[in-house]
Coordinates of C-alpha atoms in Angstrom, one line a residue:
M67 CA 80.2 79.8 103.2
R68 CA 81.7 79.7 99.4
I69 CA 82.2 83.4 97.8
E70 CA 81.1 83.4 94.1
M71 CA 83.8 84.1 91.7
R72 CA 83.7 85.4 88.3
I73 CA 86.6 85.7 86.2
E74 CA 88.4 88.8 85.0
H75 CA 91.2 89.2 82.6
D76 CA 94.2 91.8 82.4
T77 CA 97.3 91.8 80.2
M78 CA 98.6 88.9 82.4
G79 CA 95.4 86.8 81.7
P80 CA 92.4 85.8 83.6
V81 CA 92.1 86.4 87.4
E82 CA 89.1 85.0 89.8
V83 CA 87.7 88.1 91.2
P84 CA 84.7 88.0 93.9
E85 CA 81.3 88.3 92.1
G86 CA 80.2 91.3 94.3
A87 CA 83.4 93.3 93.7
Y88 CA 83.3 96.4 91.7
Y89 CA 87.0 96.1 91.3
G90 CA 88.5 94.0 88.6
A91 CA 91.6 91.8 87.9
Q92 CA 94.4 94.5 88.8
T93 CA 93.2 94.7 92.2
Q94 CA 92.6 91.3 92.9
R95 CA 96.4 90.5 92.0
A96 CA 97.5 93.3 94.5
V97 CA 95.2 91.9 96.9
E98 CA 96.9 88.5 96.5
N99 CA 100.4 90.0 96.2
F100 CA 100.5 92.4 99.4
P101 CA 98.4 90.5 102.0
I102 CA 101.0 92.2 104.4
S103 CA 99.0 94.4 107.4
G104 CA 95.5 94.1 106.7
K105 CA 95.4 97.8 106.8
T106 CA 93.7 99.6 103.8
M107 CA 94.9 103.2 102.2
P108 CA 92.8 105.5 103.9
P109 CA 89.6 106.5 103.0
E110 CA 90.2 110.6 102.7
L111 CA 92.8 109.0 100.2
I112 CA 90.3 107.3 98.4
H113 CA 87.5 110.2 98.4
A114 CA 90.3 112.4 97.1
L115 CA 91.1 110.2 94.5
G116 CA 87.8 109.7 93.3
L117 CA 87.4 113.8 93.1
V118 CA 90.5 113.9 91.0
K119 CA 89.4 111.3 88.7
W120 CA 86.1 113.2 88.7
A121 CA 87.8 116.5 87.6
C122 CA 90.2 114.6 84.6
A123 CA 87.1 113.2 83.2
K124 CA 85.5 116.7 83.2
A125 CA 88.8 117.7 81.8
N126 CA 89.0 115.1 79.3
A127 CA 85.3 115.8 78.1
E128 CA 85.3 119.3 77.6
L129 CA 88.5 118.9 75.6
G130 CA 86.6 116.4 73.3
L131 CA 88.9 113.7 74.3
L132 CA 86.5 111.4 75.9
Q133 CA 83.8 111.5 72.7
S134 CA 86.9 110.8 69.9
G135 CA 89.6 108.7 69.2
R136 CA 89.8 104.5 69.4
S137 CA 87.0 104.4 72.0
P138 CA 84.6 107.3 71.8
L139 CA 82.0 107.6 74.6
S140 CA 78.4 108.9 74.5
E141 CA 77.3 111.7 76.4
E142 CA 75.4 109.2 78.7
Q143 CA 78.8 107.3 79.3
I144 CA 80.5 110.5 80.3
A145 CA 77.5 111.6 82.6
A146 CA 78.0 108.1 84.0
L147 CA 81.7 108.0 84.1
L148 CA 81.5 111.6 86.1
T149 CA 78.5 110.2 88.5
A150 CA 80.8 107.1 89.3
C151 CA 83.8 109.0 90.0
L152 CA 81.7 111.3 92.7
E153 CA 80.3 108.5 94.2
V154 CA 83.7 107.3 95.2
A155 CA 84.7 110.7 96.6
E156 CA 81.4 110.2 98.5
G157 CA 82.6 107.2 100.3
K158 CA 80.0 105.1 98.8
F159 CA 82.6 102.4 97.7
D160 CA 84.9 102.2 100.5
D161 CA 84.4 98.7 100.8
H162 CA 85.7 97.9 97.2
F163 CA 89.4 99.3 98.1
P164 CA 90.9 96.5 99.8
V165 CA 94.4 96.6 98.6
D166 CA 97.3 97.1 101.4
V167 CA 98.9 100.1 102.5
Y168 CA 102.2 98.1 101.8
Q169 CA 102.0 97.6 98.1
T170 CA 104.1 98.8 94.9
G171 CA 105.5 102.3 96.0
S172 CA 103.6 104.7 93.3
G173 CA 100.5 103.7 94.5
T174 CA 99.6 102.1 91.1
S175 CA 97.5 99.3 92.6
T176 CA 95.4 101.7 94.3
N177 CA 94.8 104.1 91.4
M178 CA 93.9 101.0 89.2
N179 CA 91.6 99.9 91.9
A180 CA 89.7 103.3 91.8
N181 CA 90.0 102.9 87.8
E182 CA 88.2 99.3 87.6
V183 CA 85.6 100.5 90.7
I184 CA 84.6 103.7 88.5
A185 CA 84.3 101.8 85.5
R186 CA 82.3 99.1 86.9
R187 CA 79.9 101.5 88.7
A188 CA 79.5 103.9 85.3
N189 CA 78.8 100.8 83.1
E190 CA 76.4 99.8 85.9
I191 CA 74.6 103.1 85.5
V192 CA 74.4 102.7 81.6
E193 CA 73.3 99.3 81.9
A194 CA 70.4 100.2 84.2
G195 CA 69.4 103.2 82.2
E196 CA 69.4 105.3 85.3
N197 CA 68.1 109.2 85.0
C198 CA 70.7 111.1 84.4
E199 CA 69.8 114.4 86.0
G200 CA 69.6 115.8 89.6
R201 CA 72.4 115.9 92.3
L202 CA 74.3 113.2 94.2
P203 CA 73.5 113.2 97.7
T204 CA 76.0 113.9 100.5
A205 CA 77.1 111.6 103.3
G206 CA 77.0 114.5 105.6
R207 CA 80.3 115.8 107.7
Q208 CA 81.8 112.6 108.6
R209 CA 85.5 112.6 109.2
A210 CA 85.7 109.5 106.7
V211 CA 83.9 111.2 104.1
L212 CA 84.5 114.2 101.6
R213 CA 82.7 117.0 103.8
T214 CA 80.2 119.2 101.9
K215 CA 78.4 121.9 102.5
T216 CA 75.4 121.6 99.5
P217 CA 75.4 118.6 97.5
I218 CA 77.8 117.7 94.8
D219 CA 76.6 118.6 91.5
S220 CA 76.2 115.5 89.5
P221 CA 74.8 114.8 86.2
C222 CA 73.2 111.5 87.4
R223 CA 70.8 110.4 90.4
L224 CA 72.2 108.3 92.7
S225 CA 70.1 104.7 93.0
P226 CA 70.7 101.6 94.9
T227 CA 73.6 99.2 94.0
L228 CA 72.5 96.6 91.3
P229 CA 72.7 93.4 92.5
P230 CA 76.1 91.7 91.4
G231 CA 74.5 88.7 89.3
G232 CA 75.0 89.4 85.6
R233 CA 78.0 91.9 85.5
Q234 CA 80.1 91.8 82.6
P235 CA 83.6 91.2 82.9
T236 CA 86.0 94.4 82.9
S237 CA 87.2 93.4 79.3
A238 CA 83.8 93.5 77.8
V239 CA 82.5 96.7 79.2
S240 CA 82.6 99.8 77.1
I241 CA 83.7 102.6 79.7
H242 CA 87.3 101.1 80.2
P243 CA 89.5 101.4 83.2
N244 CA 92.6 102.6 81.4
D245 CA 91.1 104.1 78.5
H246 CA 88.7 106.2 79.9
V247 CA 88.9 106.6 83.5
N248 CA 92.6 106.6 83.6
M249 CA 92.6 109.3 80.4
G250 CA 95.7 111.4 80.4
Q251 CA 97.1 109.9 83.8
S252 CA 99.6 107.9 85.3
S253 CA 99.9 106.7 88.8
N254 CA 102.7 108.6 89.3
D255 CA 101.1 111.9 88.9
I256 CA 97.5 111.0 90.2
F257 CA 98.3 109.3 92.9
P258 CA 100.2 112.6 94.8
T259 CA 97.7 114.3 93.5
A260 CA 95.4 112.6 95.5
M261 CA 97.9 112.7 98.4
I262 CA 97.9 116.6 98.1
V263 CA 94.2 117.0 97.8
A264 CA 93.2 114.9 100.9
L265 CA 95.9 116.5 103.3
V266 CA 94.8 119.7 102.2
I267 CA 91.0 118.9 103.2
E268 CA 92.5 117.1 106.5
I269 CA 94.7 119.8 107.4
A270 CA 91.2 122.3 107.2
F271 CA 89.9 120.4 110.1
L272 CA 93.5 120.7 112.0
K273 CA 93.4 124.4 111.4
D274 CA 90.0 124.8 112.6
A275 CA 90.7 122.6 116.0
V276 CA 93.7 124.7 116.9
A277 CA 92.1 127.9 116.3
V278 CA 89.3 127.0 118.7
A279 CA 92.1 125.9 121.1
N280 CA 93.8 129.0 121.0
K281 CA 90.3 131.3 121.5
T282 CA 89.8 129.1 124.5
L283 CA 93.0 129.6 125.9
Q284 CA 92.8 133.3 125.3
E285 CA 89.2 132.9 127.3
K286 CA 91.2 131.6 130.1
E287 CA 93.8 134.4 130.1
Y288 CA 91.5 136.8 130.4
A289 CA 89.2 135.3 132.9
W290 CA 92.1 134.4 135.4
E291 CA 94.5 137.5 134.8
N292 CA 94.5 138.8 138.5
V293 CA 94.6 135.2 140.0
L294 CA 97.9 135.0 141.6
K295 CA 100.3 131.7 141.7
I296 CA 103.7 130.7 141.9
G297 CA 105.8 130.6 139.0
R298 CA 108.0 127.2 138.2
T299 CA 111.5 126.6 136.7
H300 CA 113.2 123.2 136.9
L301 CA 110.1 122.4 138.4
A302 CA 111.1 124.1 141.2
D303 CA 109.2 127.3 143.0
A304 CA 110.1 130.5 141.0
T305 CA 108.6 133.8 141.2
P306 CA 104.8 134.9 141.3
M307 CA 102.9 135.2 138.4
T308 CA 99.4 135.2 137.5
L309 CA 97.3 132.5 136.3
G310 CA 96.1 134.2 133.4
Q311 CA 100.0 135.0 132.7
E312 CA 100.3 131.3 132.6
F313 CA 97.9 130.6 130.2
E314 CA 98.9 133.5 128.1
G315 CA 102.2 131.3 127.2
F316 CA 99.7 128.6 126.6
K317 CA 97.9 130.2 124.1
D318 CA 101.0 132.0 122.3
Q319 CA 102.3 128.1 122.0
M320 CA 98.6 127.2 120.2
L321 CA 99.1 130.4 117.8
D322 CA 102.7 128.8 117.0
A323 CA 101.1 125.7 116.3
Y324 CA 98.3 127.5 114.2
T325 CA 101.4 129.3 112.0
M326 CA 102.8 126.0 111.5
V327 CA 99.7 124.6 110.2
C328 CA 98.9 127.3 108.1
S329 CA 102.7 127.0 106.6
A330 CA 102.0 123.5 105.7
L331 CA 99.2 124.3 103.6
R332 CA 101.6 126.5 101.5
F333 CA 103.7 123.7 100.7
L334 CA 100.6 122.2 99.8
D335 CA 99.5 124.4 96.4
S336 CA 100.4 122.8 93.8
L337 CA 99.4 119.7 92.0
P338 CA 101.4 117.3 89.6
V339 CA 98.8 116.2 87.7
G340 CA 99.4 116.2 84.0
G341 CA 103.1 114.8 84.4
T342 CA 101.9 111.5 83.9
A343 CA 104.8 108.9 83.9
I344 CA 107.9 110.7 84.4
G345 CA 106.9 114.6 84.2
T346 CA 107.0 115.1 80.5
G347 CA 103.4 115.2 80.2
I348 CA 102.9 112.2 77.7
N349 CA 99.7 111.2 76.4
T350 CA 97.9 114.7 77.8
H351 CA 96.2 117.5 76.5
P352 CA 98.4 120.4 76.7
D353 CA 95.5 122.1 78.3
F354 CA 94.5 118.9 80.4
A355 CA 96.5 119.9 83.7
Q356 CA 95.2 123.4 83.9
K357 CA 91.4 122.4 83.4
V358 CA 92.1 119.4 85.9
I359 CA 93.6 122.2 88.5
G360 CA 90.6 124.6 88.0
F361 CA 88.2 121.8 88.5
V362 CA 89.4 120.8 92.0
N363 CA 89.7 124.0 92.9
E364 CA 86.1 124.9 92.0
K365 CA 85.1 121.8 94.1
L366 CA 87.4 122.4 97.0
D367 CA 86.2 126.2 97.3
E368 CA 82.3 125.7 96.4
K369 CA 81.8 122.6 98.0
V370 CA 84.0 121.3 100.4
V371 CA 83.7 122.6 104.0
L372 CA 87.3 124.0 104.5
A373 CA 86.5 124.4 108.1
G374 CA 88.6 127.5 110.1
S375 CA 88.6 130.9 108.4
G376 CA 91.5 131.6 111.0
K377 CA 90.1 134.8 112.5
D378 CA 90.4 133.7 116.1
A379 CA 93.8 133.3 115.2
G380 CA 94.5 136.5 113.6
D381 CA 95.0 135.1 110.0
T382 CA 91.8 135.7 107.5
E383 CA 93.1 133.7 104.7
F384 CA 92.5 129.6 104.7
V385 CA 94.1 128.4 101.7
R386 CA 95.1 129.5 98.4
P387 CA 93.8 127.3 95.3
F388 CA 96.2 125.0 94.1
G389 CA 98.2 126.6 90.9
D390 CA 99.7 125.1 87.9
L391 CA 103.2 124.2 87.5
S392 CA 105.5 125.2 84.9
S393 CA 107.6 121.7 85.4
R394 CA 106.4 118.6 86.9
F395 CA 109.9 116.9 87.2
N396 CA 110.5 117.6 90.6
T397 CA 106.9 117.1 91.8
I398 CA 106.9 113.6 90.6
S399 CA 110.3 112.2 91.6
Q400 CA 110.4 113.7 95.0
R401 CA 108.2 114.6 97.8
N402 CA 109.9 117.4 99.2
D403 CA 106.2 119.2 99.5
I404 CA 104.6 116.8 101.6
V405 CA 107.7 116.0 103.7
T406 CA 107.7 119.7 104.5
A407 CA 104.5 120.2 105.2
H408 CA 104.6 116.9 107.7
S409 CA 107.5 118.4 109.6
L410 CA 105.5 121.8 110.1
I411 CA 102.7 119.6 111.5
K412 CA 105.2 117.7 113.9
S413 CA 106.4 121.1 115.2
A414 CA 102.7 121.7 115.7
A415 CA 102.4 118.6 117.5
V416 CA 105.0 119.4 120.0
C417 CA 103.8 122.8 121.0
I418 CA 100.4 121.0 121.5
F419 CA 102.0 118.3 123.6
N420 CA 103.6 121.0 126.0
V421 CA 100.1 122.6 126.5
A422 CA 98.6 119.6 127.5
N423 CA 101.3 118.3 129.7
N424 CA 101.3 121.4 131.6
I425 CA 97.7 121.4 132.0
R426 CA 98.1 118.0 133.3
W427 CA 100.8 118.9 135.9
L428 CA 98.7 122.0 137.0
G429 CA 95.9 119.9 137.7
S430 CA 97.7 117.0 139.5
G431 CA 96.7 115.8 143.0
P432 CA 94.3 116.9 144.5
R433 CA 96.1 116.8 147.5
A434 CA 99.7 115.6 147.0
G435 CA 99.9 117.5 143.7
F436 CA 100.0 121.3 142.6
Y437 CA 95.8 121.2 142.0
E438 CA 96.4 125.1 140.8
I439 CA 93.5 124.1 138.5
I440 CA 90.8 121.8 138.5
I441 CA 90.3 119.7 135.2
P442 CA 86.5 118.1 134.7
D443 CA 86.0 114.7 135.8
L444 CA 85.3 112.4 132.7
Q445 CA 85.7 108.7 134.2
P446 CA 86.6 106.6 136.8
G447 CA 90.5 106.7 136.6
S448 CA 91.5 103.5 138.5
S449 CA 90.2 99.7 138.5
I450 CA 91.8 99.5 141.9
M451 CA 91.6 102.7 143.6
P452 CA 88.2 104.0 144.3
G453 CA 87.5 107.7 143.5
K454 CA 90.3 108.2 141.8
V455 CA 89.8 110.3 138.6
N456 CA 92.9 111.1 135.6
P457 CA 93.4 113.8 133.4
V458 CA 92.6 111.2 130.5
L459 CA 92.0 113.9 127.6
C460 CA 95.5 115.4 128.2
E461 CA 97.0 112.3 127.9
A462 CA 94.8 110.8 125.0
L463 CA 96.5 114.1 123.1
M464 CA 99.6 113.6 124.3
Q465 CA 99.9 110.3 122.8
A466 CA 98.5 111.6 119.5
C467 CA 101.3 114.3 119.4
A468 CA 103.8 111.5 120.3
R469 CA 102.3 109.3 116.9
V470 CA 102.7 112.3 114.7
I471 CA 106.4 113.3 116.2
G472 CA 107.1 109.9 115.4
N473 CA 105.3 109.3 112.2
D474 CA 107.7 112.3 110.9
Q475 CA 110.9 110.1 110.9
T476 CA 108.7 107.9 108.4
M477 CA 108.0 110.6 106.5
T478 CA 111.7 112.1 106.4
F479 CA 112.9 108.8 105.7
C480 CA 110.6 108.0 102.8
G481 CA 111.3 111.3 101.1
A482 CA 115.1 111.1 101.5
A483 CA 115.5 107.6 100.4
G484 CA 112.5 106.7 98.6
G485 CA 113.0 108.9 95.2
Q486 CA 115.2 107.9 92.4
F487 CA 115.7 109.3 89.1
Q488 CA 111.9 110.5 87.8
L489 CA 109.8 108.9 90.9
N490 CA 109.4 108.8 94.7
V491 CA 108.5 104.9 95.4
M492 CA 107.2 105.1 98.9
M493 CA 103.9 107.1 98.3
P494 CA 101.4 104.8 99.9
V495 CA 103.1 104.7 103.4
M496 CA 103.4 108.7 102.9
A497 CA 100.0 109.1 102.3
D498 CA 98.7 106.9 105.0
T499 CA 101.2 108.3 107.5
A500 CA 100.8 111.9 106.6
I501 CA 96.9 111.4 106.9
E502 CA 96.9 109.6 110.0
S503 CA 99.1 112.4 111.4
V504 CA 96.9 115.1 110.7
K505 CA 93.4 113.4 111.4
I506 CA 94.7 112.1 115.0
L507 CA 96.0 115.5 115.8
S508 CA 92.8 117.3 114.9
G509 CA 90.9 114.5 116.1
A510 CA 92.4 114.6 119.7
L511 CA 92.7 118.5 120.0
E512 CA 89.1 119.0 119.2
V513 CA 87.7 116.7 122.2
F514 CA 90.3 117.9 124.3
T515 CA 89.2 121.4 124.0
E516 CA 85.7 120.6 124.0
K517 CA 85.5 118.2 127.3
C518 CA 88.7 119.6 129.0
L519 CA 90.1 122.7 128.1
K520 CA 86.9 124.6 128.1
G521 CA 85.8 123.2 131.6
L522 CA 88.8 124.2 133.4
V523 CA 88.4 125.7 136.6
A524 CA 91.0 128.2 138.7
N525 CA 91.5 126.7 142.2
E526 CA 92.4 130.2 143.5
E527 CA 92.5 128.9 146.9
K528 CA 95.5 126.8 146.2
C529 CA 97.2 129.4 143.9
R530 CA 97.5 131.9 146.9
E531 CA 98.4 129.5 149.4
G532 CA 101.3 128.6 147.1
V533 CA 102.4 132.3 146.7
E534 CA 102.8 133.1 150.5
K535 CA 104.6 129.9 151.3
S536 CA 107.2 130.2 148.4
L537 CA 110.5 131.0 149.4
S538 CA 111.0 132.7 146.0
L539 CA 109.2 136.0 147.3
A540 CA 112.6 137.0 148.8
T541 CA 113.7 137.6 145.0
A542 CA 112.0 141.2 145.9
L543 CA 114.5 141.9 148.3
N544 CA 117.2 141.9 146.2
P545 CA 117.2 145.7 145.1
H546 CA 117.0 146.8 148.9
I547 CA 119.0 144.4 151.0
G548 CA 121.1 142.8 148.3
Y549 CA 121.1 139.2 147.0
E550 CA 123.2 137.9 149.8
K551 CA 121.1 139.1 152.8
A552 CA 117.9 138.1 150.7
A553 CA 119.3 134.6 150.4
E554 CA 119.8 134.3 154.2
V555 CA 116.3 135.3 154.6
A556 CA 115.0 132.5 152.1
K557 CA 117.3 129.8 153.9
E558 CA 115.9 130.9 157.4
A559 CA 112.6 130.9 156.3
F560 CA 113.1 127.2 154.5
K561 CA 114.7 126.1 158.1
T562 CA 112.4 127.4 160.5
G563 CA 109.0 126.5 158.4
K564 CA 108.0 130.2 158.5
T565 CA 107.6 132.7 155.3
V566 CA 109.7 135.2 154.2
R567 CA 107.4 137.7 155.3
E568 CA 107.7 136.3 159.0
V569 CA 111.6 136.5 158.6
C570 CA 111.5 139.8 157.4
L571 CA 109.4 141.0 159.9
E572 CA 111.6 139.5 162.8
W573 CA 115.0 140.7 161.6
D574 CA 113.6 144.3 160.7
V575 CA 115.0 144.2 157.2
L576 CA 112.6 146.7 156.2
P577 CA 110.0 149.2 157.7
P578 CA 106.6 147.4 158.1
E579 CA 104.7 149.3 155.5
R580 CA 107.6 149.4 153.2
L581 CA 108.1 145.8 153.4
A582 CA 104.4 145.2 152.7
E583 CA 104.8 147.3 149.4
V584 CA 107.9 145.2 148.2
L585 CA 106.6 141.9 148.9
D586 CA 103.4 142.6 147.1
P587 CA 103.0 139.2 145.1
M588 CA 100.9 141.1 142.2
R589 CA 103.6 144.0 142.2
M590 CA 106.1 141.2 141.2
T591 CA 104.2 140.0 138.3
R592 CA 105.2 142.9 136.0
P593 CA 108.3 145.0 135.6
N594 CA 108.5 147.5 138.8

């Protein structure tokens, strides 16, 4: 079926664009120039870009810039522009952002994609005479859409998308992609601003996921504080402990991960908006940046579900509002903020990986493994071995962590090699990589906690059995008969298949009453 095309123009001349597309010439050129991976920019970045564009348009309107100058807009046009920006933030036009991740390194193609879509949709609203009153419906709490508590305030009511026929070319419309939508902006400051906003929103969900996992592990710690088991070092038997103590260690690892995620947010507390091309702020009003940052803070604080107060992990602060910068040269030329934040997310992934892997080991079996905890059965584990069940969510979470750890190498290299003079030119792949890391880590951890962690059951019989058979009980004999004699006891027990207790009674190393006290496994789980 032949796709109907229309003619668009930019500064390089005419371009054929699909008739139904909301984007224009510059986006189409990017589609043709970068047929590389088939992977478009993540929707979270596009939604954040729509939010930032809304804040910029609102700032320019308050400063009177959209209403004056060479191409002034009417109040109706400004209202339509603000509505179009919020529709992009809500994910209404995700299908109209076709540019590949591997594009120009400043994200200019994606920025212009947003400018063109917003301009065309705004003009469509004006042409249709849509009633500019009421609110914009939200798309709900979907991971791919800007998540909100209440509908986003909007000067216009959302109406069904108009049919593509009869649209005017971009060059003929009154709300212009560059002159109005991109007023006071450059890709060089707006794209990284959107990157940071998108990451902060996604990290909110990761922070919540880690806090819930931490709380769940703590519940297991308390529930199993009297379940005796054998400890292990080097995968070999060590001295006794309780299953609760083991899970206390897992809980503290998750608390470490939580602290790292919180620290990542602290490196994402400033927005480079207002620096425009190289940080000087050319073509912006002196108050523009401060107003934009204020509007972004207002939206995030009042409307976006910033999941996780942190109370479960002992931190009531979620995220500080974005601050204004005295200088934007560093924040445009380098991406140290996002590199550092991602490195902390990577470190959190290391902690989370260890927890998932240890739980996988503890649940191994059921007959030839440790099997000290019972992992919920979720699905058949083999296409050939009947009855086999695997720790699938442990493995899924471990793979997500592995991806994050690998992604950090990309982030590090892009940060180190991508920034020359006044601009980092590897930002699109950094945005895609960082958002992927946070999104898959929070998603995998959420389902792991809900479907695996909460359903873990202690196999108390198996735990007790391991303690009594362990040769490491001989460690408790050291203060009473000496290290060398205790070693002889352990070796004799191993050679004969007897327990340490049985060998001690045969050798009469201590009076039976005293031996019972010394070899009490629960006594070995604390200083004595």
